[in-house]
Coordinates of C-alpha atoms and ligand atoms in Angstrom, one line a residue:
M1 CA 92.1 83.2 107.9
T2 CA 91.1 83.2 104.6
Y3 CA 92.9 84.8 102.0
Y4 CA 89.9 87.5 101.6
E5 CA 89.7 88.2 105.1
R6 CA 94.2 88.9 104.9
S7 CA 93.7 91.5 102.1
G8 CA 91.0 93.7 103.5
T9 CA 88.0 92.0 100.7
E10 CA 84.9 90.2 100.0
P11 CA 83.8 87.1 97.2
I12 CA 81.5 88.4 94.7
G13 CA 79.9 85.5 95.9
D14 CA 76.0 85.2 94.3
Q15 CA 76.4 89.1 93.5
Q16 CA 76.2 90.0 89.6
R17 CA 76.3 92.9 87.8
T18 CA 72.5 94.6 87.4
H19 CA 72.9 97.3 84.7
H20 CA 76.2 100.0 84.5
A21 CA 75.6 102.8 84.8
N22 CA 74.6 105.0 81.6
E23 CA 71.9 102.0 82.4
V24 CA 70.4 103.6 85.3
T25 CA 68.2 105.7 84.3
A26 CA 65.4 107.3 86.1
D27 CA 62.8 104.8 84.8
L28 CA 64.0 102.6 87.1
I29 CA 62.9 105.1 90.4
G30 CA 61.6 102.4 92.8
S31 CA 63.8 99.4 91.9
Q32 CA 66.0 97.4 92.6
V33 CA 69.5 97.5 91.1
V34 CA 73.8 95.7 90.9
L35 CA 76.1 97.9 89.7
M36 CA 80.2 97.0 89.8
G37 CA 82.7 99.1 88.6
W38 CA 85.5 101.2 90.8
V39 CA 84.8 104.3 93.0
H40 CA 85.6 106.8 91.2
I41 CA 85.1 109.9 93.3
I42 CA 84.6 109.6 97.4
R43 CA 83.3 112.7 99.7
D44 CA 82.9 111.3 103.7
K45 CA 80.8 114.7 105.0
G46 CA 80.5 113.1 108.2
K47 CA 77.1 111.7 108.6
I48 CA 76.6 110.9 104.9
K49 CA 78.6 109.8 102.4
F50 CA 78.8 110.1 98.2
L51 CA 80.1 107.5 95.7
I52 CA 80.8 108.0 92.5
L53 CA 81.2 104.5 90.7
R54 CA 82.5 103.9 87.6
D55 CA 82.2 101.0 85.0
E56 CA 82.7 100.6 81.9
R57 CA 80.6 103.2 80.6
G58 CA 79.9 105.3 82.8
S59 CA 79.4 106.6 86.0
V60 CA 76.2 107.1 88.6
Q61 CA 75.9 108.6 92.6
V62 CA 75.8 106.0 95.7
T63 CA 74.1 108.2 98.3
I64 CA 74.9 106.3 101.3
P65 CA 73.5 108.0 104.8
Q66 CA 74.1 106.3 107.9
K67 CA 69.7 106.7 109.1
K68 CA 69.1 105.4 106.3
V69 CA 71.4 102.0 105.0
S70 CA 72.6 99.7 108.0
A71 CA 75.9 100.0 109.7
T72 CA 77.8 97.5 108.0
V73 CA 76.9 98.9 105.0
F74 CA 78.7 102.6 107.1
E75 CA 81.4 101.1 107.9
T76 CA 82.3 99.5 104.8
S77 CA 81.5 103.3 103.0
A78 CA 84.7 104.1 105.3
L79 CA 87.0 101.4 103.5
L80 CA 86.8 103.4 99.9
K81 CA 89.3 104.8 99.1
P82 CA 89.7 106.5 95.2
E83 CA 89.4 102.8 92.7
T84 CA 88.6 100.4 95.0
V85 CA 87.0 97.8 93.2
V86 CA 83.9 97.6 94.4
S87 CA 79.6 96.2 94.3
V88 CA 76.8 97.9 94.8
R89 CA 72.6 96.2 95.3
G90 CA 71.2 99.5 95.6
T91 CA 68.2 100.8 95.0
V92 CA 67.2 104.1 92.9
V93 CA 65.4 106.9 94.0
E94 CA 64.1 109.8 93.0
A95 CA 66.8 112.7 94.9
K96 CA 66.2 116.4 92.6
Q97 CA 69.2 117.5 93.9
V98 CA 71.7 114.7 92.1
E99 CA 71.9 116.6 88.3
S100 CA 70.6 112.8 86.9
G101 CA 67.5 114.0 89.4
F102 CA 68.3 109.7 91.6
E103 CA 70.6 108.2 93.2
I104 CA 71.6 104.8 94.6
I105 CA 70.7 104.4 98.1
P106 CA 72.9 100.8 99.1
E107 CA 71.5 97.7 100.5
D108 CA 74.8 95.8 99.7
I109 CA 78.6 97.0 99.8
R110 CA 81.3 94.3 99.3
V111 CA 85.0 95.5 98.6
L112 CA 86.0 93.0 96.3
N113 CA 89.3 94.7 95.8
T114 CA 91.6 97.7 97.4
A115 CA 93.9 99.7 95.9
E116 CA 96.7 101.6 96.8
R117 CA 97.5 105.4 97.2
L118 CA 97.4 106.3 92.9
P119 CA 100.7 107.9 90.7
I120 CA 98.3 108.8 88.4
D121 CA 94.9 110.3 89.0
V122 CA 92.1 108.8 86.8
V123 CA 89.7 111.5 87.9
E124 CA 89.5 113.9 84.5
G125 CA 91.6 116.8 84.0
K126 CA 92.8 117.4 87.6
V127 CA 96.4 118.2 87.2
D128 CA 98.1 117.5 83.3
I129 CA 100.1 114.7 83.4
E130 CA 102.9 114.5 81.1
L131 CA 102.2 111.7 77.8
D132 CA 105.4 109.5 79.2
T133 CA 104.1 110.1 83.3
R134 CA 101.3 108.8 81.8
L135 CA 102.3 106.5 79.2
N136 CA 104.3 104.9 82.4
N137 CA 100.6 104.1 84.2
R138 CA 99.3 103.2 80.8
I139 CA 97.3 101.0 82.6
L140 CA 95.5 103.5 84.9
D141 CA 96.2 106.4 82.7
L142 CA 93.6 103.5 80.7
R143 CA 90.7 103.8 82.7
K144 CA 89.8 107.5 82.5
P145 CA 87.0 107.8 80.4
S146 CA 88.3 110.1 78.1
I147 CA 91.4 108.1 77.1
N148 CA 89.4 104.8 77.3
A149 CA 87.5 106.6 74.4
I150 CA 89.8 106.6 72.0
F151 CA 89.7 102.6 71.0
R152 CA 86.2 102.3 71.6
V153 CA 86.0 104.5 69.2
Q154 CA 89.0 103.0 67.3
H155 CA 86.9 99.4 67.6
S156 CA 83.9 100.5 66.2
L157 CA 86.9 102.6 63.2
V158 CA 87.9 98.6 61.9
R159 CA 84.9 97.0 63.3
F160 CA 83.2 98.9 60.6
S161 CA 85.6 98.5 58.5
R162 CA 86.0 94.9 58.5
E163 CA 82.3 94.3 58.2
Y164 CA 82.8 96.2 55.1
L165 CA 85.2 94.6 53.6
E166 CA 83.3 90.8 54.6
S167 CA 80.3 92.1 52.3
Q168 CA 82.2 93.0 49.6
G169 CA 83.3 89.2 49.3
F170 CA 87.5 89.7 50.9
V171 CA 88.2 87.6 53.6
E172 CA 90.5 87.7 56.8
I173 CA 94.0 85.7 56.8
H174 CA 96.9 85.6 58.8
T175 CA 100.8 85.6 58.0
P176 CA 103.6 85.2 59.6
K177 CA 105.4 88.0 61.7
L178 CA 108.6 86.2 61.1
V179 CA 109.7 86.7 57.1
A180 CA 112.8 86.0 55.5
E181 CA 112.9 89.3 54.1
A182 CA 112.1 93.4 53.6
T183 CA 108.9 94.8 51.7
E184 CA 109.4 97.5 51.9
G185 CA 112.9 98.2 51.7
G186 CA 116.1 97.8 54.6
A187 CA 116.0 100.3 56.1
N188 CA 113.8 99.9 59.6
L189 CA 113.8 96.4 59.8
F190 CA 114.3 95.1 63.8
E191 CA 116.2 91.7 63.2
V192 CA 116.0 88.5 65.2
K193 CA 117.6 85.9 65.5
Y194 CA 115.8 82.8 64.3
F195 CA 118.1 79.7 65.4
E196 CA 120.8 79.3 63.4
R197 CA 119.4 81.9 61.4
K198 CA 119.1 85.7 60.7
A199 CA 114.9 86.6 60.3
Y200 CA 113.2 89.9 60.5
L201 CA 110.0 91.4 62.5
A202 CA 107.9 91.6 59.3
Q203 CA 107.8 95.6 57.5
S204 CA 104.7 94.3 56.6
P205 CA 101.9 91.7 54.8
Q206 CA 102.9 92.5 51.4
F207 CA 104.0 89.8 49.1
Y208 CA 101.9 87.4 52.0
K209 CA 98.5 89.0 51.1
Q210 CA 99.4 89.3 47.4
L211 CA 100.7 85.4 47.1
M212 CA 96.7 84.4 48.5
L213 CA 95.5 86.1 45.0
L214 CA 97.9 83.7 43.2
A215 CA 97.4 81.5 45.6
G216 CA 93.1 81.6 44.5
F217 CA 91.9 83.9 47.1
D218 CA 90.0 87.3 44.9
R219 CA 90.0 89.4 47.7
V220 CA 91.7 88.7 51.5
F221 CA 92.6 91.6 54.0
E222 CA 94.4 91.4 57.9
I223 CA 94.7 93.2 60.4
A224 CA 97.8 92.7 62.4
P225 CA 100.9 94.1 63.9
V226 CA 103.9 95.1 61.7
F227 CA 107.2 96.3 62.5
R228 CA 109.4 99.5 61.8
A229 CA 113.0 100.4 63.2
E230 CA 112.1 103.9 62.6
K231 CA 115.4 105.0 65.1
H232 CA 113.5 108.3 65.2
N233 CA 111.0 109.7 67.9
T234 CA 107.9 111.5 66.1
R235 CA 105.0 112.2 67.0
R236 CA 103.4 109.8 63.8
H237 CA 105.6 107.7 64.1
V238 CA 105.7 104.0 66.3
N239 CA 107.5 101.0 66.3
E240 CA 105.3 99.4 66.1
Y241 CA 101.6 99.8 64.6
T242 CA 98.2 97.8 63.6
S243 CA 98.0 97.7 59.8
F244 CA 95.1 97.1 58.4
D245 CA 95.3 95.3 54.7
F246 CA 93.8 94.1 51.9
E247 CA 94.3 93.2 48.4
M248 CA 92.3 92.7 45.5
A249 CA 92.5 91.0 42.1
W250 CA 91.0 91.3 38.8
I251 CA 90.8 95.3 39.0
R252 CA 91.0 97.2 36.6
G253 CA 93.2 99.3 37.9
V254 CA 94.8 101.3 40.9
E255 CA 90.7 103.2 40.0
D256 CA 89.3 100.1 41.3
V257 CA 90.8 100.0 45.1
M258 CA 90.8 103.0 45.9
K259 CA 86.9 103.2 45.1
M260 CA 87.2 99.9 47.3
E261 CA 88.7 102.5 50.2
E262 CA 86.9 105.9 50.0
R263 CA 83.1 103.1 50.2
M264 CA 85.0 101.2 52.6
L265 CA 85.9 104.4 55.7
H266 CA 82.1 105.8 54.3
H267 CA 80.4 103.2 55.4
S268 CA 82.9 103.0 58.4
F269 CA 82.7 106.3 59.7
S270 CA 78.9 106.3 59.4
K271 CA 78.5 103.4 61.7
T272 CA 81.1 104.8 64.2
R273 CA 79.2 108.2 64.6
K274 CA 76.3 106.6 65.3
H275 CA 77.7 103.1 67.4
A276 CA 80.0 105.9 69.5
A277 CA 78.4 108.8 69.8
R278 CA 78.9 108.6 73.4
E279 CA 82.0 108.4 72.8
L280 CA 82.5 111.2 70.3
E281 CA 80.8 113.1 72.5
L282 CA 83.5 112.7 75.2
L283 CA 85.6 113.5 73.1
G284 CA 84.3 116.6 72.4
I285 CA 84.1 115.2 68.1
N286 CA 81.4 115.9 65.9
L287 CA 82.6 113.4 63.6
D288 CA 83.2 114.8 59.9
V289 CA 81.9 112.0 57.9
P290 CA 83.5 112.4 54.4
S291 CA 81.1 112.0 50.6
V292 CA 82.3 110.1 48.4
P293 CA 84.0 110.3 46.5
F294 CA 87.0 111.4 47.7
K295 CA 89.3 113.7 45.6
R296 CA 91.8 113.3 43.6
I297 CA 94.8 114.8 42.8
K298 CA 98.0 114.1 41.0
Y299 CA 101.6 113.2 43.0
A300 CA 102.9 116.6 40.3
E301 CA 100.1 118.7 41.8
A302 CA 101.0 118.3 44.5
I303 CA 104.2 119.7 44.7
E304 CA 102.9 122.4 42.3
L305 CA 100.5 123.2 45.5
V306 CA 103.7 123.2 47.4
N307 CA 106.2 125.0 45.5
E308 CA 102.9 127.4 45.5
A309 CA 103.3 127.8 49.3
G310 CA 106.6 128.4 48.7
K311 CA 108.7 125.2 48.3
D312 CA 111.4 124.6 46.4
L313 CA 110.8 121.3 45.2
A314 CA 111.3 118.4 42.0
V315 CA 108.7 116.2 40.5
T316 CA 110.5 112.9 42.2
D317 CA 111.1 114.5 45.5
D318 CA 109.9 113.5 48.5
L319 CA 106.4 114.7 50.6
D320 CA 108.5 115.1 54.2
P321 CA 105.8 115.8 56.6
E322 CA 106.1 119.0 56.6
C323 CA 105.3 119.5 53.0
E324 CA 101.9 117.4 54.3
R325 CA 101.1 119.6 56.7
I326 CA 101.3 122.5 54.5
L327 CA 99.1 120.6 52.3
G328 CA 95.8 119.7 54.9
D329 CA 95.9 124.2 54.5
I330 CA 95.8 123.8 51.3
F331 CA 92.7 121.0 50.9
P332 CA 89.6 122.2 52.5
E333 CA 90.6 125.9 51.2
K334 CA 91.1 124.8 47.9
Y335 CA 88.7 121.3 47.6
G336 CA 86.5 122.1 50.5
T337 CA 88.2 118.4 51.9
D338 CA 90.2 117.4 54.3
M339 CA 90.3 113.6 52.8
V340 CA 93.0 113.5 49.3
F341 CA 93.7 110.8 47.4
I342 CA 96.8 111.9 45.5
T343 CA 97.6 109.3 43.5
H344 CA 100.8 108.3 40.0
Y345 CA 103.6 109.0 42.1
P346 CA 107.0 108.5 41.1
I347 CA 108.3 105.8 40.3
E348 CA 112.0 106.5 42.6
L349 CA 109.5 106.9 45.3
R350 CA 107.6 103.6 45.1
P351 CA 108.3 100.0 46.2
A352 CA 109.7 97.7 43.5
Y353 CA 106.4 96.1 43.4
T354 CA 104.5 99.2 42.2
M355 CA 102.6 99.1 38.6
P356 CA 104.4 101.3 35.7
S357 CA 102.0 103.6 35.3
L358 CA 101.1 103.4 31.0
T359 CA 100.1 107.0 31.0
D360 CA 102.7 109.2 32.7
E361 CA 105.6 108.4 32.6
G362 CA 107.9 107.9 35.6
M363 CA 104.9 107.5 37.3
T364 CA 103.7 103.9 38.4
E365 CA 100.0 103.2 39.2
S366 CA 99.8 104.0 42.8
F367 CA 98.6 106.6 45.4
D368 CA 98.4 107.6 49.2
L369 CA 95.1 108.8 51.0
T370 CA 95.5 112.2 53.0
Y371 CA 93.7 112.8 56.5
K372 CA 93.5 116.3 58.2
G373 CA 97.5 116.8 57.0
M374 CA 98.6 113.0 57.5
E375 CA 99.2 110.3 55.0
I376 CA 97.1 107.4 56.9
T377 CA 96.6 104.9 53.7
T378 CA 99.5 104.0 50.8
G379 CA 97.8 101.9 47.8
G380 CA 98.5 101.0 44.5
Q381 CA 99.0 98.5 41.5
R382 CA 100.8 95.5 40.9
I383 CA 102.9 94.1 39.5
H384 CA 101.5 90.6 38.1
L385 CA 103.8 89.8 35.1
Y386 CA 107.1 88.4 36.4
D387 CA 109.4 89.9 34.2
L388 CA 108.8 93.0 34.5
L389 CA 108.1 92.7 38.5
V390 CA 112.7 90.9 38.0
E391 CA 113.1 94.0 36.4
R392 CA 111.9 96.2 39.0
F393 CA 113.3 94.1 41.8
K394 CA 117.0 94.4 39.8
A395 CA 116.5 98.0 39.8
K396 CA 115.9 98.7 42.6
G397 CA 118.9 97.1 43.8
F398 CA 117.2 94.2 45.1
D399 CA 118.5 90.8 44.4
P400 CA 116.2 88.6 42.8
E401 CA 117.4 85.5 43.9
A402 CA 116.5 85.6 47.4
F403 CA 113.4 86.7 46.7
A404 CA 112.7 83.5 45.0
F405 CA 109.7 82.4 47.8
Y406 CA 107.3 85.5 46.6
L407 CA 108.6 86.4 42.5
D408 CA 108.6 82.1 41.2
P409 CA 104.3 82.4 41.9
F410 CA 104.2 84.6 39.6
K411 CA 106.0 83.1 36.9
Y412 CA 102.6 80.6 36.8
G413 CA 99.5 82.8 36.8
A414 CA 99.1 85.5 38.7
P415 CA 96.2 87.7 38.7
P416 CA 96.5 91.5 37.6
H417 CA 95.4 93.1 41.5
G418 CA 96.3 95.9 44.6
G419 CA 95.3 96.7 47.3
L420 CA 96.6 99.1 49.9
G421 CA 97.3 99.3 53.9
L422 CA 96.0 101.9 56.7
G423 CA 97.8 102.9 59.9
V424 CA 94.9 102.2 62.3
E425 CA 96.5 104.6 64.3
R426 CA 96.9 106.8 62.4
L427 CA 93.0 106.8 61.5
T428 CA 92.1 107.4 65.3
M429 CA 94.8 110.3 65.2
Q430 CA 93.5 112.1 63.2
L431 CA 89.9 111.3 63.0
L432 CA 90.2 112.4 66.6
G433 CA 92.3 115.6 66.4
I434 CA 94.8 113.8 68.5
D435 CA 98.4 115.1 68.3
N436 CA 100.6 112.5 68.9
I437 CA 100.5 109.4 67.5
R438 CA 101.3 107.6 71.3
E439 CA 97.9 108.2 72.5
A440 CA 95.7 106.4 69.5
T441 CA 98.3 103.6 70.4
L442 CA 97.2 101.5 73.5
L443 CA 100.1 100.2 74.3
P444 CA 103.0 101.9 72.5
R445 CA 106.6 101.0 71.4
D446 CA 108.5 103.4 70.8
R447 CA 112.9 104.0 71.2
D448 CA 112.8 104.9 74.4
R449 CA 109.1 102.3 75.2
L450 CA 109.6 98.6 75.4
T451 CA 107.2 98.7 78.6
P452 CA 104.8 98.2 80.1
Ligands
LIG1 P1 104.0 101.7 54.1 O1 104.7 101.8 54.2 O2 103.1 103.5 53.0 O3 103.3 101.0 53.8 O4 102.9 101.7 55.8 C1 101.6 102.2 55.2 C2 100.3 103.1 56.6 O5 100.6 102.8 57.8 C3 101.4 103.7 58.5 N1 102.9 103.4 58.7 C4 102.7 103.5 60.6 N2 102.0 104.2 61.2 C5 102.6 104.2 62.4 N3 104.0 103.7 62.7 C6 104.9 103.9 62.1 N4 106.3 103.5 62.1 C7 104.1 103.8 60.1 N5 104.7 103.6 59.4 C8 103.9 103.4 58.6 C9 100.6 104.9 57.9 C10 101.1 104.4 56.1 O6 100.1 104.4 55.4 N6 102.7 98.2 51.7 C11 102.4 99.2 52.1 C12 100.9 98.7 51.7 C13 100.3 99.1 50.2 O7 101.3 99.2 49.4 O8 99.5 97.7 50.4 C14 103.4 99.7 53.1 O9 103.4 99.0 54.3 O10 99.6 105.1 57.8

């Protein structure tokens, strides 16, 4: 007995997929097709069985009437259960009673693998399952077409953002994730044992992406995981996320960085609307591409707006998530857009590497991009002048000695530069109107979750 026979399965043999489910159309009536996928639904009506076969791109009806198929095919079809892995060779025939106008009558069905009783349903909307249960069974959860679609949209957003940057001369880099020091402040660092020493998981590629401009690259970008030991479970934080960072030299000021971002997102949204049209439709999203230039307001104005809405904040106070939500309600009404740059953050609220403003006392040449009431990007012009950089590190209470690997290269000719970090999961969740960032994270890591 072979291991196939022992498991009640068959080898794939010489079968090769000819079409994905979504490619089978009425045009193919009369043709033979080979499809591979999972049994999405199987309905047994005695002398006839209805199989909905699902693959990565869609699903299609296979009809198995005892009268019209071979005895072997009919016997095999009795073995099919939800999520059985199958290969089906059959002919597309006209079927007026089916919504699509056709069905597939099989000549060959092979069970490539069996599936045990499922812990969660893969068929959409059968029962509302709690997010935690879904995440415990994430691999099955991701098979649901509407869940899968989230990550196909995410892929598209990243793909076309990268495409835009490449067209603008950016070089993709890969920087270390095991690091010696914090870049964004020490509070949310994960410590790791690094042989005899202590190391940390990178919170951001910040220092290294900047240093690459000192190393002679004009423009660099990186799309990679970063780690934040945020202790609180919130709907907008995970402990590992994908940071989309870019950094560009020879800028006139922070405005050049914002221009690059708005054009990149405009390109990425426009292309995603086209290339991920099927997924967006499945998710019920009518993707609104924000027009360029995006609206800009200063931090001080944003504080005024939330104060008018009943808050009582000083200009150096942090805009917390609730304030971001308030602004998210105000912006579309006041400016007709939900994509707004907030600029000139107070120096107290920005990391040591941020360029202080020459025009707005006590402020910085920095920005956040907010989208539908949530921060999705932080960026700014960086300090390229060694003395000022050391001064700012000291002012923030850091020992410049500990940061010598970062600070020293600034002694030897650093170009003016700036850049940003965009949270890929936050961008996805806001674009798709998803409530919890975990749903826009393939395999989320949070306070309580380290598997799957
Ligand atoms: P910042 O710390 O603001 O800036 O992070 C940049 C963007 O990353 C996303 N983000 C998160 N997403 C999910 N879970 C989290 N815990 C989380 N924390 C942040 C947000 C945020 O806007 N070095 C700077 C960037 C720069 O100036 O280039 C930085 O990391 O979308």
